[in-house]
PDB file of C-alpha atoms in Angstrom:
ATOM      1  CA  UNK Y 635     -12.056   2.259  70.862  1.00 79.00           C
ATOM      2  CA  UNK Y 636     -10.298  -1.055  71.284  1.00 85.00           C
ATOM      3  CA  UNK Y 637      -6.578  -1.128  70.743  1.00 90.00           C
ATOM      4  CA  UNK Y 638      -3.527  -3.308  71.182  1.00 95.00           C
ATOM      5  CA  UNK Y 639      -0.006  -1.879  71.142  1.00 95.00           C
ATOM      6  CA  UNK Y 640       3.199  -3.835  70.873  1.00 96.00           C
ATOM      7  CA  UNK Y 641       6.600  -2.975  69.418  1.00 96.00           C
ATOM      8  CA  UNK Y 642       7.030  -3.573  65.717  1.00 94.00           C
ATOM      9  CA  UNK Y 643      10.423  -5.206  65.892  1.00 96.00           C
ATOM     10  CA  UNK Y 644      12.983  -6.310  68.453  1.00 98.00           C
ATOM     11  CA  UNK Y 645      16.468  -7.776  68.164  1.00 97.00           C
ATOM     12  CA  UNK Y 646      18.134 -10.054  70.689  1.00 97.00           C
ATOM     13  CA  UNK Y 647      21.151 -12.320  70.948  1.00 97.00           C
ATOM     14  CA  UNK Y 648      21.091 -16.109  71.016  1.00 97.00           C
ATOM     15  CA  UNK Y 649      21.143 -17.354  74.600  1.00 97.00           C
ATOM     16  CA  UNK Y 650      19.876 -14.074  76.010  1.00 98.00           C
ATOM     17  CA  UNK Y 651      16.508 -13.028  77.463  1.00 98.00           C
ATOM     18  CA  UNK Y 652      13.972 -10.781  75.755  1.00 98.00           C
ATOM     19  CA  UNK Y 653      10.725  -9.248  76.980  1.00 98.00           C
ATOM     20  CA  UNK Y 654       7.999  -8.297  74.516  1.00 98.00           C
ATOM     21  CA  UNK Y 655       5.487  -5.845  75.932  1.00 98.00           C
ATOM     22  CA  UNK Y 656       1.841  -5.429  75.040  1.00 98.00           C
ATOM     23  CA  UNK Y 657      -0.679  -2.862  76.224  1.00 98.00           C
ATOM     24  CA  UNK Y 658      -4.355  -3.184  75.548  1.00 97.00           C
ATOM     25  CA  UNK Y 659      -7.591  -1.270  75.731  1.00 96.00           C
ATOM     26  CA  UNK Y 660     -10.742  -3.305  75.308  1.00 94.00           C
ATOM     27  CA  UNK Y 661     -14.433  -3.152  76.124  1.00 92.00           C
ATOM     28  CA  UNK Y 662     -14.399  -5.634  78.931  1.00 92.00           C
ATOM     29  CA  UNK Y 663     -11.726  -8.256  79.309  1.00 92.00           C
ATOM     30  CA  UNK Y 664     -11.719 -12.027  79.104  1.00 88.00           C
ATOM     31  CA  UNK Y 665      -8.058 -12.804  78.863  1.00 91.00           C
ATOM     32  CA  UNK Y 666      -4.833 -12.106  77.026  1.00 94.00           C
ATOM     33  CA  UNK Y 667      -3.292 -14.472  74.501  1.00 93.00           C
ATOM     34  CA  UNK Y 668       0.171 -14.727  73.009  1.00 95.00           C
ATOM     35  CA  UNK Y 669       0.756 -16.500  69.720  1.00 93.00           C
ATOM     36  CA  UNK Y 670       3.942 -17.225  67.798  1.00 95.00           C
ATOM     37  CA  UNK Y 671       3.943 -16.954  64.032  1.00 91.00           C
ATOM     38  CA  UNK Y 672       6.847 -17.958  61.825  1.00 92.00           C
ATOM     39  CA  UNK Y 673       7.041 -16.314  58.436  1.00 86.00           C
ATOM     40  CA  UNK Y 674       4.557 -17.810  55.999  1.00 81.00           C
ATOM     41  CA  UNK Y 675       2.942 -19.988  58.628  1.00 85.00           C
ATOM     42  CA  UNK Y 676      -0.170 -19.803  60.773  1.00 84.00           C
ATOM     43  CA  UNK Y 677       0.015 -18.661  64.401  1.00 89.00           C
ATOM     44  CA  UNK Y 678       0.513 -21.194  67.166  1.00 89.00           C
ATOM     45  CA  UNK Y 679      -0.712 -20.757  70.729  1.00 87.00           C
ATOM     46  CA  UNK Y 680       1.832 -19.857  73.403  1.00 92.00           C
ATOM     47  CA  UNK Y 681      -0.051 -18.657  76.460  1.00 92.00           C
ATOM     48  CA  UNK Y 682      -3.273 -17.410  77.986  1.00 91.00           C
ATOM     49  CA  UNK Y 683      -3.536 -15.145  81.061  1.00 93.00           C
ATOM     50  CA  UNK Y 684      -6.768 -14.048  82.665  1.00 91.00           C
ATOM     51  CA  UNK Y 685      -5.559 -13.428  86.218  1.00 93.00           C
ATOM     52  CA  UNK Y 686      -2.795 -11.062  87.304  1.00 96.00           C
ATOM     53  CA  UNK Y 687       0.627 -12.543  87.647  1.00 96.00           C
ATOM     54  CA  UNK Y 688       3.234 -14.572  85.891  1.00 96.00           C
ATOM     55  CA  UNK Y 689       2.603 -17.875  84.114  1.00 93.00           C
ATOM     56  CA  UNK Y 690       5.725 -19.863  83.384  1.00 93.00           C
ATOM     57  CA  UNK Y 691       5.904 -22.497  80.703  1.00 89.00           C
ATOM     58  CA  UNK Y 692       9.404 -23.728  80.019  1.00 94.00           C
ATOM     59  CA  UNK Y 693      11.537 -21.046  78.390  1.00 96.00           C
ATOM     60  CA  UNK Y 694       8.483 -18.833  77.844  1.00 97.00           C
ATOM     61  CA  UNK Y 695       6.630 -16.895  80.536  1.00 97.00           C
ATOM     62  CA  UNK Y 696       3.718 -14.496  80.247  1.00 97.00           C
ATOM     63  CA  UNK Y 697       2.709 -11.771  82.676  1.00 98.00           C
ATOM     64  CA  UNK Y 698      -0.544  -9.876  83.069  1.00 97.00           C
ATOM     65  CA  UNK Y 699      -1.574  -6.765  84.969  1.00 98.00           C
ATOM     66  CA  UNK Y 700      -5.244  -6.099  84.419  1.00 96.00           C
ATOM     67  CA  UNK Y 701      -5.230  -2.795  86.291  1.00 96.00           C
ATOM     68  CA  UNK Y 702      -2.542  -1.496  83.953  1.00 97.00           C
ATOM     69  CA  UNK Y 703      -3.851  -3.114  80.783  1.00 97.00           C
ATOM     70  CA  UNK Y 704      -0.402  -4.593  80.323  1.00 97.00           C
ATOM     71  CA  UNK Y 705       1.142  -7.919  79.482  1.00 98.00           C
ATOM     72  CA  UNK Y 706       4.553  -9.151  78.523  1.00 98.00           C
ATOM     73  CA  UNK Y 707       5.993 -12.299  77.023  1.00 98.00           C
ATOM     74  CA  UNK Y 708       9.393 -13.281  78.380  1.00 98.00           C
ATOM     75  CA  UNK Y 709      11.610 -15.567  76.352  1.00 98.00           C
ATOM     76  CA  UNK Y 710      14.682 -17.046  78.028  1.00 97.00           C
ATOM     77  CA  UNK Y 711      17.709 -18.856  76.616  1.00 97.00           C
ATOM     78  CA  UNK Y 712      16.883 -17.605  73.166  1.00 98.00           C
ATOM     79  CA  UNK Y 713      17.400 -19.957  70.265  1.00 97.00           C
ATOM     80  CA  UNK Y 714      17.617 -19.119  66.583  1.00 97.00           C
ATOM     81  CA  UNK Y 715      14.310 -20.917  66.020  1.00 96.00           C
ATOM     82  CA  UNK Y 716      12.624 -18.322  68.237  1.00 97.00           C
ATOM     83  CA  UNK Y 717      12.964 -15.822  65.396  1.00 97.00           C
ATOM     84  CA  UNK Y 718       9.323 -15.159  64.573  1.00 96.00           C
ATOM     85  CA  UNK Y 719       6.529 -12.684  65.038  1.00 95.00           C
ATOM     86  CA  UNK Y 720       4.803 -12.689  68.404  1.00 96.00           C
ATOM     87  CA  UNK Y 721       1.160 -11.676  68.394  1.00 95.00           C
ATOM     88  CA  UNK Y 722      -0.630 -10.288  71.428  1.00 95.00           C
ATOM     89  CA  UNK Y 723      -4.427 -10.586  71.454  1.00 93.00           C
ATOM     90  CA  UNK Y 724      -6.947  -9.495  74.077  1.00 93.00           C
ATOM     91  CA  UNK Y 725     -10.413 -10.971  74.369  1.00 88.00           C
ATOM     92  CA  UNK Y 726     -13.164  -8.437  74.990  1.00 86.00           C
ATOM     93  CA  UNK Y 727     -16.491  -8.771  76.776  1.00 85.00           C
ATOM     94  CA  UNK Y 728     -18.054 -10.302  73.659  1.00 78.00           C
ATOM     95  CA  UNK Y 729     -15.332 -12.938  73.557  1.00 76.00           C
ATOM     96  CA  UNK Y 730     -13.917 -11.363  70.404  1.00 80.00           C
ATOM     97  CA  UNK Y 731     -10.163 -11.332  69.992  1.00 84.00           C
ATOM     98  CA  UNK Y 732      -8.549  -7.967  69.354  1.00 88.00           C
ATOM     99  CA  UNK Y 733      -5.199  -8.562  67.694  1.00 90.00           C
ATOM    100  CA  UNK Y 734      -2.014  -6.557  67.898  1.00 91.00           C
ATOM    101  CA  UNK Y 735       0.078  -6.057  64.774  1.00 90.00           C
ATOM    102  CA  UNK Y 736       2.733  -8.422  66.066  1.00 93.00           C
ATOM    103  CA  UNK Y 737       6.333  -7.985  67.153  1.00 96.00           C
ATOM    104  CA  UNK Y 738       8.968  -9.344  64.810  1.00 95.00           C
ATOM    105  CA  UNK Y 739      11.762 -10.834  66.908  1.00 97.00           C
ATOM    106  CA  UNK Y 740      15.151 -11.153  65.247  1.00 97.00           C
ATOM    107  CA  UNK Y 741      17.688 -13.402  66.951  1.00 97.00           C
ATOM    108  CA  UNK Y 742      21.358 -12.843  66.187  1.00 96.00           C
ATOM    109  CA  UNK Y 743      24.110 -15.386  66.840  1.00 94.00           C
TER     110      UNK Y 743
ATOM    111  CA  UNK G1374      -3.934 -31.743  70.857  1.00 67.00           C
ATOM    112  CA  UNK G1375      -6.518 -30.132  68.660  1.00 77.00           C
ATOM    113  CA  UNK G1376      -5.690 -30.098  64.959  1.00 86.00           C
ATOM    114  CA  UNK G1377      -7.177 -27.990  62.201  1.00 91.00           C
ATOM    115  CA  UNK G1378      -6.499 -28.951  58.615  1.00 93.00           C
ATOM    116  CA  UNK G1379      -6.703 -26.277  55.942  1.00 94.00           C
ATOM    117  CA  UNK G1380      -6.243 -26.738  52.228  1.00 94.00           C
ATOM    118  CA  UNK G1381      -5.119 -25.924  49.702  1.00 95.00           C
ATOM    119  CA  UNK G1382      -1.978 -24.430  51.207  1.00 93.00           C
ATOM    120  CA  UNK G1383      -1.234 -22.559  48.012  1.00 94.00           C
ATOM    121  CA  UNK G1384      -3.425 -21.692  45.084  1.00 95.00           C
ATOM    122  CA  UNK G1385      -2.844 -19.641  41.979  1.00 96.00           C
ATOM    123  CA  UNK G1386      -5.804 -18.672  39.883  1.00 95.00           C
ATOM    124  CA  UNK G1387      -6.767 -16.378  37.066  1.00 96.00           C
ATOM    125  CA  UNK G1388      -8.646 -13.183  37.677  1.00 96.00           C
ATOM    126  CA  UNK G1389     -12.396 -13.729  37.587  1.00 96.00           C
ATOM    127  CA  UNK G1390     -12.365 -17.314  38.771  1.00 96.00           C
ATOM    128  CA  UNK G1391     -13.565 -18.611  42.145  1.00 97.00           C
ATOM    129  CA  UNK G1392     -11.462 -20.393  44.715  1.00 97.00           C
ATOM    130  CA  UNK G1393     -12.655 -22.569  47.593  1.00 97.00           C
ATOM    131  CA  UNK G1394     -10.634 -23.054  50.763  1.00 97.00           C
ATOM    132  CA  UNK G1395     -11.546 -25.790  53.230  1.00 96.00           C
ATOM    133  CA  UNK G1396     -11.005 -25.816  56.963  1.00 95.00           C
ATOM    134  CA  UNK G1397     -11.537 -29.017  58.937  1.00 94.00           C
ATOM    135  CA  UNK G1398     -11.239 -29.758  62.636  1.00 91.00           C
ATOM    136  CA  UNK G1399      -9.787 -33.244  62.761  1.00 90.00           C
ATOM    137  CA  UNK G1400     -10.222 -34.351  66.342  1.00 85.00           C
ATOM    138  CA  UNK G1401     -12.797 -32.057  67.839  1.00 85.00           C
ATOM    139  CA  UNK G1402     -16.123 -30.497  67.014  1.00 87.00           C
ATOM    140  CA  UNK G1403     -15.696 -26.875  66.084  1.00 86.00           C
ATOM    141  CA  UNK G1404     -18.827 -24.993  66.988  1.00 82.00           C
ATOM    142  CA  UNK G1405     -17.231 -21.762  65.873  1.00 86.00           C
ATOM    143  CA  UNK G1406     -14.753 -21.151  63.096  1.00 90.00           C
ATOM    144  CA  UNK G1407     -13.059 -17.903  62.203  1.00 91.00           C
ATOM    145  CA  UNK G1408     -11.649 -16.749  58.895  1.00 94.00           C
ATOM    146  CA  UNK G1409      -8.773 -14.301  58.801  1.00 93.00           C
ATOM    147  CA  UNK G1410      -6.834 -12.558  56.096  1.00 94.00           C
ATOM    148  CA  UNK G1411      -3.268 -11.457  56.565  1.00 88.00           C
ATOM    149  CA  UNK G1412      -1.311  -9.186  54.260  1.00 85.00           C
ATOM    150  CA  UNK G1413       2.492  -9.243  54.387  1.00 80.00           C
ATOM    151  CA  UNK G1414       3.958  -7.838  57.594  1.00 74.00           C
ATOM    152  CA  UNK G1415       0.498  -7.064  58.946  1.00 79.00           C
ATOM    153  CA  UNK G1416      -1.570  -8.583  61.693  1.00 79.00           C
ATOM    154  CA  UNK G1417      -4.449 -10.957  61.313  1.00 85.00           C
ATOM    155  CA  UNK G1418      -7.640  -9.320  60.125  1.00 89.00           C
ATOM    156  CA  UNK G1419     -10.816 -11.097  61.098  1.00 90.00           C
ATOM    157  CA  UNK G1420     -13.101 -11.473  58.100  1.00 94.00           C
ATOM    158  CA  UNK G1421     -15.977 -13.447  59.527  1.00 93.00           C
ATOM    159  CA  UNK G1422     -17.147 -15.724  62.285  1.00 90.00           C
ATOM    160  CA  UNK G1423     -19.132 -18.804  61.406  1.00 89.00           C
ATOM    161  CA  UNK G1424     -21.206 -20.997  63.650  1.00 84.00           C
ATOM    162  CA  UNK G1425     -22.316 -24.425  62.549  1.00 80.00           C
ATOM    163  CA  UNK G1426     -25.715 -24.359  60.917  1.00 79.00           C
ATOM    164  CA  UNK G1427     -26.125 -20.603  60.822  1.00 82.00           C
ATOM    165  CA  UNK G1428     -25.093 -17.715  58.626  1.00 86.00           C
ATOM    166  CA  UNK G1429     -21.655 -16.284  59.079  1.00 90.00           C
ATOM    167  CA  UNK G1430     -21.192 -12.934  60.767  1.00 91.00           C
ATOM    168  CA  UNK G1431     -19.017 -10.715  58.623  1.00 94.00           C
ATOM    169  CA  UNK G1432     -16.795  -7.923  59.871  1.00 91.00           C
ATOM    170  CA  UNK G1433     -17.370  -4.415  58.649  1.00 91.00           C
ATOM    171  CA  UNK G1434     -15.951  -3.865  55.196  1.00 92.00           C
ATOM    172  CA  UNK G1435     -15.918  -7.531  54.209  1.00 94.00           C
ATOM    173  CA  UNK G1436     -18.181  -8.280  51.254  1.00 94.00           C
ATOM    174  CA  UNK G1437     -20.352 -11.261  52.104  1.00 92.00           C
ATOM    175  CA  UNK G1438     -21.228 -11.851  48.468  1.00 94.00           C
ATOM    176  CA  UNK G1439     -17.596 -12.027  47.530  1.00 95.00           C
ATOM    177  CA  UNK G1440     -16.371 -14.134  50.419  1.00 96.00           C
ATOM    178  CA  UNK G1441     -18.891 -16.927  50.818  1.00 95.00           C
ATOM    179  CA  UNK G1442     -18.615 -18.889  54.030  1.00 94.00           C
ATOM    180  CA  UNK G1443     -20.350 -22.166  54.679  1.00 90.00           C
ATOM    181  CA  UNK G1444     -20.170 -24.017  57.993  1.00 87.00           C
ATOM    182  CA  UNK G1445     -22.218 -27.050  57.103  1.00 82.00           C
ATOM    183  CA  UNK G1446     -20.999 -29.368  59.833  1.00 88.00           C
ATOM    184  CA  UNK G1447     -19.220 -29.268  63.156  1.00 87.00           C
ATOM    185  CA  UNK G1448     -15.969 -30.214  61.487  1.00 91.00           C
ATOM    186  CA  UNK G1449     -15.984 -28.307  58.216  1.00 92.00           C
ATOM    187  CA  UNK G1450     -16.122 -24.695  57.125  1.00 93.00           C
ATOM    188  CA  UNK G1451     -15.385 -23.408  53.634  1.00 95.00           C
ATOM    189  CA  UNK G1452     -14.454 -19.989  52.322  1.00 96.00           C
ATOM    190  CA  UNK G1453     -15.104 -19.307  48.657  1.00 97.00           C
ATOM    191  CA  UNK G1454     -13.512 -16.260  47.091  1.00 97.00           C
ATOM    192  CA  UNK G1455     -15.781 -15.473  44.166  1.00 96.00           C
ATOM    193  CA  UNK G1456     -14.645 -13.645  41.056  1.00 96.00           C
ATOM    194  CA  UNK G1457     -11.176 -13.257  42.499  1.00 96.00           C
ATOM    195  CA  UNK G1458      -9.071 -10.238  41.584  1.00 95.00           C
ATOM    196  CA  UNK G1459      -5.366  -9.539  42.129  1.00 95.00           C
ATOM    197  CA  UNK G1460      -6.161  -7.419  45.197  1.00 94.00           C
ATOM    198  CA  UNK G1461      -7.637 -10.542  46.809  1.00 95.00           C
ATOM    199  CA  UNK G1462      -4.181 -12.111  46.827  1.00 95.00           C
ATOM    200  CA  UNK G1463      -3.398 -12.730  50.466  1.00 94.00           C
ATOM    201  CA  UNK G1464      -2.795 -15.319  53.165  1.00 93.00           C
ATOM    202  CA  UNK G1465      -6.115 -16.705  54.379  1.00 94.00           C
ATOM    203  CA  UNK G1466      -6.153 -18.488  57.720  1.00 93.00           C
ATOM    204  CA  UNK G1467      -8.956 -20.319  59.485  1.00 93.00           C
ATOM    205  CA  UNK G1468      -9.172 -21.075  63.157  1.00 91.00           C
ATOM    206  CA  UNK G1469     -11.559 -23.110  65.222  1.00 89.00           C
ATOM    207  CA  UNK G1470     -12.680 -23.436  68.781  1.00 82.00           C
ATOM    208  CA  UNK G1471     -14.667 -26.170  70.442  1.00 73.00           C
ATOM    209  CA  UNK G1472     -17.033 -23.589  71.730  1.00 62.00           C
ATOM    210  CA  UNK G1473     -18.385 -22.220  74.894  1.00 56.00           C
ATOM    211  CA  UNK G1474     -18.202 -18.547  75.616  1.00 54.00           C
ATOM    212  CA  UNK G1475     -15.143 -18.948  77.735  1.00 56.00           C
ATOM    213  CA  UNK G1476     -12.050 -16.852  77.609  1.00 56.00           C
ATOM    214  CA  UNK G1477     -10.069 -19.995  78.161  1.00 59.00           C
ATOM    215  CA  UNK G1478     -11.039 -21.383  74.781  1.00 65.00           C
ATOM    216  CA  UNK G1479      -7.931 -21.524  72.692  1.00 74.00           C
ATOM    217  CA  UNK G1480      -8.060 -20.993  68.987  1.00 80.00           C
ATOM    218  CA  UNK G1481      -6.440 -23.664  66.894  1.00 85.00           C
ATOM    219  CA  UNK G1482      -5.277 -22.357  63.555  1.00 88.00           C
ATOM    220  CA  UNK G1483      -5.108 -24.043  60.206  1.00 90.00           C
ATOM    221  CA  UNK G1484      -1.826 -23.825  58.303  1.00 89.00           C
ATOM    222  CA  UNK G1485      -3.175 -21.082  56.070  1.00 92.00           C
ATOM    223  CA  UNK G1486      -3.797 -20.779  52.343  1.00 94.00           C
ATOM    224  CA  UNK G1487      -1.762 -18.448  50.194  1.00 94.00           C
ATOM    225  CA  UNK G1488      -3.886 -17.178  47.338  1.00 96.00           C
ATOM    226  CA  UNK G1489      -2.297 -15.556  44.319  1.00 95.00           C
ATOM    227  CA  UNK G1490      -4.622 -14.098  41.720  1.00 96.00           C
ATOM    228  CA  UNK G1491      -3.004 -13.392  38.371  1.00 95.00           C
TER     229      UNK G1491
END
C-alpha cells in the first residue's frame, strides 16, 4: 500500500535548527512536496523535490533520496512564526498526492 | 502568484440544511480542482477530484450524493453538502492546479471553510 510517515510532533528552540523527516512508499513517484499549515488555516507550498539532493530556499531546505524513499525539511534560524504543522506529500505514478499526517512543530523561546 | 479564493470561510447551519462552498481560481485557469476535508489534528483527506466540464471523481467512502461537486468553468468549483449533519462538521479545503500531468504542478489552496452543523 501507499504510506507516508513523519513524526507527530517536534519541539525546538527559537534561533535553532530543526530537521523534519519523512519516509514514503508509493506506487511510482513523481515528486515530494512539503507544505506548511498554521492552525486553522489552509496549507501553503514550501518545496518540491523530484531529483535527489538538497534544495535550498532561504531559511528552509528540502532533501530527497529516492532510493531510500526519504525526505527531510530543514528549518534554520527558527522563528516563533515557524510554529505550525508541516505536511509531507508524495506524488504517485497517477499524479495523486499521498499525504502524511503532518508534524506539529512547537517553537519555544 | 496563483491565488485561490474560497468562501464562506465559516458557516454554521442547522442539521438537515444544505451548504454550498465556492472555490475560485483568481488569476489562472484551474483545469483540476481538489476538495479535501480535515478533522482536527488530522491530515488532509482527499474527498474528490474535479475536472472542468466532467463529473467529479470521488474517493472511496465519500458519498457523491451527499457531497455534490460542480466544476462548471475553468475558474469555479463548488461543493454542496446536502442534508448536513453534525458529523459533517469539519474544515473543508479546496485546491487547484493549472493542469498538465506534471509532478511539478503545485497545488494552490483556498483558505478553507469551517463548517459547523448544529
